[in-house]
Amino acid sequence: KKRKKVDTPVAKPAAPIIVDIRPLVEEVRAGRYPSMKVYNGEHLDICVFCKTKGGHVFNCEFCSNSEHLGCVKSKVTIRDPELDDEFMCHRCIQTVLSRRARAEKRRLEKLNEQQMTLAGVSPAGPDGTSAGTGVSFDQAKNAAALKREVIWSQSEFDAHVATYSKCPTGGPGGLVCCAPCTASYSRLLSETATEMEAQTVSTVGREVSELVELLHDAQVRLKQAVDVSNGNEIRRGLLSREEVEKRNEYRGASASLMGIMDIFNSK
């Protein structure tokens, strides 16, 4: 029997990256690439790519080249420029893109070195190895990317705290041991989450109870303060009344004394 040929799927080509010239021009004018400067001389009167004079050619802002827009698009996929956009030939575009890629590579290498330093691997010495560990960055990367098999020792089995039913196959248990252990461990996690929720509710209940007690205590103290204030008002009223009575008695005694003196004076 003849085997049927299986048509293998053909990978579709990646969509071309559309380059916008305006950011590239702004980067060059900002001085990001010191070797590239604005060109102020005379430009060629023919296209640098197709070597013809026909059609409209654009002058590059950063070199002496002139080029048709279609010729540029045949080398680099660019966005259609606006009328007031500055033009850049395909060579300058490729130069800026290559320097962009190189700068991005250096940035990623520096970021990688910083991450390796934070991970405890010191910067590489002249021989490419770490000064502190003797391990190169490539070796550290490969070691970090290596998939290791987890091997359980008997001491780890003995130190393992069984918080759920034991594995029926004698395995270490846990979430990824076997189907019964997975179900048991999932049930343990669910019960743990329920217990944590209950503890949270209990804690909130105690806090609310304490707040209620504090509120009741504040009410009692406020009532005591009001009672004391009322008692003071009553006392002040009584004192004022006694003072008024004493003043009246003093005035009455003074009047009687004056009357007696008047009688004696008349005699």
GROMACS .gro file of C-alpha atoms in nm:
model
  267
    1LYS     CA    1   0.000   0.000   0.000
    2LYS     CA    2   0.119   0.342  -0.086
    3ARG     CA    3   0.136   0.583   0.200
    4LYS     CA    4  -0.053   0.901   0.159
    5LYS     CA    5   0.160   1.205   0.163
    6VAL     CA    6   0.079   1.442   0.445
    7ASP     CA    7   0.090   1.798   0.338
    8THR     CA    8   0.303   1.983   0.584
    9PRO     CA    9   0.179   2.335   0.656
   10VAL     CA   10   0.395   2.598   0.496
   11ALA     CA   11   0.491   2.878   0.730
   12LYS     CA   12   0.359   3.210   0.613
   13PRO     CA   13   0.623   3.477   0.564
   14ALA     CA   14   0.629   3.741   0.831
   15ALA     CA   15   0.471   4.071   0.741
   16PRO     CA   16   0.730   4.334   0.650
   17ILE     CA   17   0.804   4.601   0.908
   18ILE     CA   18   0.691   4.941   0.789
   19VAL     CA   19   0.950   5.206   0.869
   20ASP     CA   20   0.851   5.561   0.945
   21ILE     CA   21   1.122   5.801   0.828
   22ARG     CA   22   1.023   6.089   1.055
   23PRO     CA   23   1.147   5.931   1.385
   24LEU     CA   24   1.472   5.836   1.214
   25VAL     CA   25   1.525   6.194   1.096
   26GLU     CA   26   1.447   6.326   1.446
   27GLU     CA   27   1.701   6.085   1.603
   28VAL     CA   28   1.975   6.196   1.363
   29ARG     CA   29   1.897   6.564   1.413
   30ALA     CA   30   1.899   6.511   1.791
   31GLY     CA   31   2.261   6.389   1.768
   32ARG     CA   32   2.198   6.027   1.860
   33TYR     CA   33   2.434   5.915   1.582
   34PRO     CA   34   2.728   6.162   1.586
   35SER     CA   35   2.877   6.040   1.256
   36MET     CA   36   2.559   6.134   1.069
   37LYS     CA   37   2.499   6.504   1.016
   38VAL     CA   38   2.279   6.722   0.797
   39TYR     CA   39   2.422   6.747   0.444
   40ASN     CA   40   2.446   7.101   0.302
   41GLY     CA   41   2.628   7.033  -0.030
   42GLU     CA   42   2.508   6.956  -0.379
   43HIS     CA   43   2.313   6.637  -0.451
   44LEU     CA   44   2.339   6.396  -0.742
   45ASP     CA   45   2.101   6.456  -1.030
   46ILE     CA   46   2.040   6.084  -1.085
   47CYS     CA   47   1.887   5.815  -0.867
   48VAL     CA   48   2.154   5.639  -0.664
   49PHE     CA   49   1.969   5.307  -0.700
   50CYS     CA   50   1.847   5.283  -1.059
   51LYS     CA   51   2.099   5.530  -1.205
   52THR     CA   52   1.836   5.713  -1.413
   53LYS     CA   53   1.732   6.077  -1.434
   54GLY     CA   54   1.369   6.023  -1.522
   55GLY     CA   55   1.091   6.089  -1.277
   56HIS     CA   56   1.097   6.287  -0.957
   57VAL     CA   57   1.400   6.221  -0.738
   58PHE     CA   58   1.420   6.325  -0.373
   59ASN     CA   59   1.734   6.464  -0.211
   60CYS     CA   60   1.855   6.295   0.107
   61GLU     CA   61   1.892   6.525   0.405
   62PHE     CA   62   2.204   6.349   0.538
   63CYS     CA   63   2.413   6.261   0.231
   64SER     CA   64   2.460   6.356  -0.134
   65ASN     CA   65   2.234   6.080  -0.266
   66SER     CA   66   1.913   6.139  -0.459
   67GLU     CA   67   1.659   5.863  -0.506
   68HIS     CA   68   1.314   5.783  -0.639
   69LEU     CA   69   1.054   5.706  -0.375
   70GLY     CA   70   0.978   5.378  -0.552
   71CYS     CA   71   1.345   5.280  -0.545
   72VAL     CA   72   1.356   5.341  -0.171
   73LYS     CA   73   1.046   5.122  -0.125
   74SER     CA   74   1.211   4.845  -0.326
   75LYS     CA   75   1.485   4.826  -0.061
   76VAL     CA   76   1.299   4.925   0.257
   77THR     CA   77   0.926   4.915   0.333
   78ILE     CA   78   0.852   5.272   0.439
   79ARG     CA   79   0.540   5.467   0.515
   80ASP     CA   80   0.434   5.713   0.248
   81PRO     CA   81   0.587   6.048   0.345
   82GLU     CA   82   0.390   6.368   0.380
   83LEU     CA   83   0.459   6.673   0.169
   84ASP     CA   84   0.654   6.849   0.443
   85ASP     CA   85   0.848   6.539   0.559
   86GLU     CA   86   1.225   6.531   0.524
   87PHE     CA   87   1.360   6.263   0.291
   88MET     CA   88   1.619   5.994   0.366
   89CYS     CA   89   1.773   5.758   0.113
   90HIS     CA   90   1.766   5.382   0.160
   91ARG     CA   91   2.136   5.371   0.258
   92CYS     CA   92   2.091   5.621   0.542
   93ILE     CA   93   1.773   5.441   0.652
   94GLN     CA   94   1.960   5.108   0.669
   95THR     CA   95   2.249   5.274   0.854
   96VAL     CA   96   2.017   5.418   1.120
   97LEU     CA   97   1.827   5.089   1.157
   98SER     CA   98   2.150   4.891   1.201
   99ARG     CA   99   2.276   5.135   1.464
  100ARG     CA  100   1.939   5.117   1.636
  101ALA     CA  101   1.965   4.737   1.649
  102ARG     CA  102   2.322   4.758   1.779
  103ALA     CA  103   2.223   5.004   2.053
  104GLU     CA  104   1.930   4.783   2.151
  105LYS     CA  105   2.161   4.481   2.168
  106ARG     CA  106   2.400   4.668   2.398
  107ARG     CA  107   2.106   4.775   2.615
  108LEU     CA  108   1.983   4.418   2.648
  109GLU     CA  109   2.334   4.291   2.728
  110LYS     CA  110   2.369   4.554   3.000
  111LEU     CA  111   2.028   4.468   3.141
  112ASN     CA  112   2.121   4.099   3.137
  113GLU     CA  113   2.445   4.172   3.325
  114GLN     CA  114   2.252   4.367   3.587
  115GLN     CA  115   2.008   4.079   3.632
  116MET     CA  116   2.294   3.830   3.661
  117THR     CA  117   2.462   4.052   3.919
  118LEU     CA  118   2.142   4.067   4.121
  119ALA     CA  119   2.124   3.689   4.096
  120GLY     CA  120   2.465   3.662   4.263
  121VAL     CA  121   2.688   3.621   3.956
  122SER     CA  122   2.954   3.892   3.949
  123PRO     CA  123   3.059   4.057   3.620
  124ALA     CA  124   3.278   3.854   3.390
  125GLY     CA  125   3.655   3.896   3.396
  126PRO     CA  126   3.897   3.896   3.102
  127ASP     CA  127   3.860   3.519   3.053
  128GLY     CA  128   3.480   3.544   3.040
  129THR     CA  129   3.422   3.391   3.384
  130SER     CA  130   3.278   3.543   3.695
  131ALA     CA  131   3.538   3.683   3.932
  132GLY     CA  132   3.359   3.545   4.237
  133THR     CA  133   3.239   3.206   4.116
  134GLY     CA  134   3.450   3.119   3.810
  135VAL     CA  135   3.130   3.068   3.608
  136SER     CA  136   3.082   3.246   3.278
  137PHE     CA  137   2.762   3.428   3.192
  138ASP     CA  138   2.686   3.176   2.919
  139GLN     CA  139   2.724   2.890   3.165
  140ALA     CA  140   2.501   3.070   3.413
  141LYS     CA  141   2.238   3.128   3.142
  142ASN     CA  142   2.249   2.763   3.036
  143ALA     CA  143   2.226   2.650   3.398
  144ALA     CA  144   1.928   2.876   3.457
  145ALA     CA  145   1.753   2.748   3.142
  146LEU     CA  146   1.824   2.379   3.217
  147LYS     CA  147   1.518   2.176   3.313
  148ARG     CA  148   1.610   1.966   3.613
  149GLU     CA  149   1.433   1.655   3.737
  150VAL     CA  150   1.316   1.675   4.097
  151ILE     CA  151   1.458   1.380   4.293
  152TRP     CA  152   1.324   1.316   4.643
  153SER     CA  153   1.551   1.169   4.906
  154GLN     CA  154   1.440   0.964   5.207
  155SER     CA  155   1.536   1.244   5.445
  156GLU     CA  156   1.302   1.475   5.259
  157PHE     CA  157   1.029   1.216   5.283
  158ASP     CA  158   1.086   1.192   5.660
  159ALA     CA  159   1.090   1.570   5.702
  160HIS     CA  160   0.774   1.608   5.498
  161VAL     CA  161   0.480   1.713   5.716
  162ALA     CA  162   0.171   1.518   5.610
  163THR     CA  163  -0.114   1.766   5.609
  164TYR     CA  164  -0.330   1.548   5.388
  165SER     CA  165  -0.375   1.178   5.313
  166LYS     CA  166  -0.071   0.980   5.206
  167CYS     CA  167  -0.005   0.896   4.843
  168PRO     CA  168  -0.153   0.551   4.758
  169THR     CA  169   0.140   0.480   4.525
  170GLY     CA  170   0.406   0.578   4.779
  171GLY     CA  171   0.498   0.902   4.611
  172PRO     CA  172   0.590   1.229   4.780
  173GLY     CA  173   0.236   1.361   4.756
  174GLY     CA  174   0.137   1.711   4.662
  175LEU     CA  175  -0.028   1.878   4.371
  176VAL     CA  176   0.168   1.711   4.090
  177CYS     CA  177   0.227   1.364   4.233
  178CYS     CA  178  -0.072   1.164   4.103
  179ALA     CA  179  -0.448   1.200   4.052
  180PRO     CA  180  -0.549   1.103   4.412
  181CYS     CA  181  -0.281   1.333   4.558
  182THR     CA  182  -0.390   1.615   4.330
  183ALA     CA  183  -0.751   1.578   4.446
  184SER     CA  184  -0.646   1.548   4.811
  185TYR     CA  185  -0.414   1.849   4.790
  186SER     CA  186  -0.678   2.055   4.611
  187ARG     CA  187  -0.925   1.969   4.886
  188LEU     CA  188  -0.663   2.073   5.145
  189LEU     CA  189  -0.615   2.405   4.968
  190SER     CA  190  -0.991   2.460   4.957
  191GLU     CA  191  -1.026   2.381   5.327
  192THR     CA  192  -0.731   2.608   5.405
  193ALA     CA  193  -0.892   2.892   5.209
  194THR     CA  194  -1.222   2.836   5.392
  195GLU     CA  195  -1.043   2.838   5.728
  196MET     CA  196  -0.858   3.159   5.637
  197GLU     CA  197  -1.189   3.322   5.541
  198ALA     CA  198  -1.341   3.210   5.872
  199GLN     CA  199  -1.042   3.352   6.061
  200THR     CA  200  -1.077   3.678   5.870
  201VAL     CA  201  -1.448   3.700   5.955
  202SER     CA  202  -1.368   3.619   6.318
  203THR     CA  203  -1.101   3.890   6.329
  204VAL     CA  204  -1.339   4.145   6.179
  205GLY     CA  205  -1.605   4.039   6.430
  206ARG     CA  206  -1.365   4.092   6.722
  207GLU     CA  207  -1.271   4.434   6.590
  208VAL     CA  208  -1.637   4.530   6.554
  209SER     CA  209  -1.706   4.405   6.907
  210GLU     CA  210  -1.419   4.612   7.042
  211LEU     CA  211  -1.551   4.918   6.860
  212VAL     CA  212  -1.898   4.861   7.008
  213GLU     CA  213  -1.748   4.836   7.357
  214LEU     CA  214  -1.551   5.155   7.303
  215LEU     CA  215  -1.867   5.329   7.182
  216HIS     CA  216  -2.061   5.210   7.487
  217ASP     CA  217  -1.782   5.328   7.716
  218ALA     CA  218  -1.783   5.666   7.544
  219GLN     CA  219  -2.159   5.693   7.590
  220VAL     CA  220  -2.126   5.616   7.962
  221ARG     CA  221  -1.852   5.875   8.005
  222LEU     CA  222  -2.056   6.133   7.814
  223LYS     CA  223  -2.355   6.071   8.038
  224GLN     CA  224  -2.136   6.107   8.346
  225ALA     CA  225  -2.000   6.434   8.214
  226VAL     CA  226  -2.355   6.561   8.147
  227ASP     CA  227  -2.462   6.461   8.500
  228VAL     CA  228  -2.162   6.641   8.651
  229SER     CA  229  -2.239   6.950   8.444
  230ASN     CA  230  -2.604   6.948   8.555
  231GLY     CA  231  -2.499   6.908   8.919
  232ASN     CA  232  -2.262   7.202   8.887
  233GLU     CA  233  -2.539   7.413   8.738
  234ILE     CA  234  -2.765   7.326   9.030
  235ARG     CA  235  -2.492   7.412   9.278
  236ARG     CA  236  -2.425   7.743   9.108
  237GLY     CA  237  -2.799   7.818   9.123
  238LEU     CA  238  -2.814   7.744   9.495
  239LEU     CA  239  -2.507   7.955   9.566
  240SER     CA  240  -2.653   8.245   9.374
  241ARG     CA  241  -2.978   8.216   9.569
  242GLU     CA  242  -2.795   8.209   9.901
  243GLU     CA  243  -2.595   8.516   9.801
  244VAL     CA  244  -2.914   8.700   9.710
  245GLU     CA  245  -3.075   8.607  10.043
  246LYS     CA  246  -2.764   8.716  10.233
  247ARG     CA  247  -2.761   9.047  10.051
  248ASN     CA  248  -3.128   9.101  10.132
  249GLU     CA  249  -3.069   9.019  10.498
  250TYR     CA  250  -2.772   9.257  10.505
  251ARG     CA  251  -2.976   9.532  10.348
  252GLY     CA  252  -3.261   9.469  10.596
  253ALA     CA  253  -3.021   9.483  10.892
  254SER     CA  254  -2.863   9.798  10.755
  255ALA     CA  255  -3.203   9.960  10.718
  256SER     CA  256  -3.300   9.866  11.075
  257LEU     CA  257  -2.974  10.005  11.208
  258MET     CA  258  -3.023  10.328  11.019
  259GLY     CA  259  -3.377  10.356  11.160
  260ILE     CA  260  -3.253  10.312  11.515
  261MET     CA  261  -2.985  10.574  11.461
  262ASP     CA  262  -3.240  10.816  11.324
  263ILE     CA  263  -3.455  10.765  11.636
  264PHE     CA  264  -3.164  10.837  11.865
  265ASN     CA  265  -3.068  11.142  11.670
  266SER     CA  266  -3.418  11.282  11.691
  267LYS     CA  267  -3.419  11.248  12.068
   0.00000   0.00000   0.00000
